[in-house]
XYZ file of C-alpha atoms in Angstrom:
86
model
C 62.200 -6.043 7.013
C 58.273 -6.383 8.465
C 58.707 -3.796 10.927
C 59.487 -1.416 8.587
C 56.419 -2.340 6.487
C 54.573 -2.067 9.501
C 55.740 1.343 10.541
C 54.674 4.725 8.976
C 57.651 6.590 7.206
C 57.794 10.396 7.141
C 58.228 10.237 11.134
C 62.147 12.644 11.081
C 61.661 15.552 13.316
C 58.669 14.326 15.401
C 60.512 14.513 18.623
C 59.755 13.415 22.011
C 58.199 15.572 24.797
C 60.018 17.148 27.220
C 59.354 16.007 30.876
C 59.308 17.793 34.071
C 62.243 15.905 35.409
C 64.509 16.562 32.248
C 68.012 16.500 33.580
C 70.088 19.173 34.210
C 73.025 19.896 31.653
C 76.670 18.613 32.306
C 75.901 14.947 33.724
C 75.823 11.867 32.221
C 71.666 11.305 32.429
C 71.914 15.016 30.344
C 73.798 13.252 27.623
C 72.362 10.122 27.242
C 68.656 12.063 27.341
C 69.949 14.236 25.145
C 71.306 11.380 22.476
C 67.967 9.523 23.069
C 65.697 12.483 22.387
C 67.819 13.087 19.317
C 67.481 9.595 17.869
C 63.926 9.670 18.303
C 63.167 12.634 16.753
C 65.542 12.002 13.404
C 64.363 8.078 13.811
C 61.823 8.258 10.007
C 59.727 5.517 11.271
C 59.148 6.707 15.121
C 56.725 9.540 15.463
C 58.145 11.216 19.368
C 55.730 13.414 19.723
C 53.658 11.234 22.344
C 56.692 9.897 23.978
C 58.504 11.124 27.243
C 62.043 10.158 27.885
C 63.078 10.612 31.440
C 66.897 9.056 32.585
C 67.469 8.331 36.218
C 70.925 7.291 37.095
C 71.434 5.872 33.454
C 68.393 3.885 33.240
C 66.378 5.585 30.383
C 62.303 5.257 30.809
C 60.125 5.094 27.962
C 56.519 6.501 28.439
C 53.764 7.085 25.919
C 51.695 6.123 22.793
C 52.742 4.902 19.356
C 50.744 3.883 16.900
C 52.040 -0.266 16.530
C 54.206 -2.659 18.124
C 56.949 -2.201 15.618
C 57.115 1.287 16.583
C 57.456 0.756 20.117
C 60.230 -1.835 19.180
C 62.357 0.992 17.331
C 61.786 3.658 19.871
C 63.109 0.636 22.094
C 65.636 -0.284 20.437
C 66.872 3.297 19.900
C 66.914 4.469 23.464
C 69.224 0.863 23.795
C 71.795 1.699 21.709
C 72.257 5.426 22.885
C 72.148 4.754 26.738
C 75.095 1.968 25.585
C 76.473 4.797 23.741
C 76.476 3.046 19.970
């Protein structure tokens, strides 16, 4: 639909930054900043490279630039449906 036509393609494997406070591996923050980072970087419309993902007890923080609001809507709506698990 519009946000796609609004969006720049050609975005898969322009992951997110890694943070300071990345968790550590084997917890449940680990996985869902793991899936999140993941969906971000193979999202083809969401370019990661100028976002941080940080997960503190399950609530996943967005922080960064992207270039429009339809790309801030999918890296939204992205980190949603991971942290839910989807």
């Amino acid at each position: 639909g519009r946000r796609f036509r609004q969006a720049r393609g050609g975005q898969r494997g322009r992951g997110p930054r890694y943070a300071d406070d990345t968790p550590a591996p084997g917890n449940e923050d680990a996985r869902i900043w793991n899936d999140v980072s993941a969906c971000l970087t193979e999202d083809w419309y969401v370019d990661g490279t100028e976002i941080t993902v940080s997960v503190d007890g399950g609530e996943v923080t967005l922080a960064g630039v992207v270039e429009n609001r339809a790309e801030k809507r999918l890296a939204e709506d992205c980190a949603d449906r991971r942290a839910r698990g989807d």
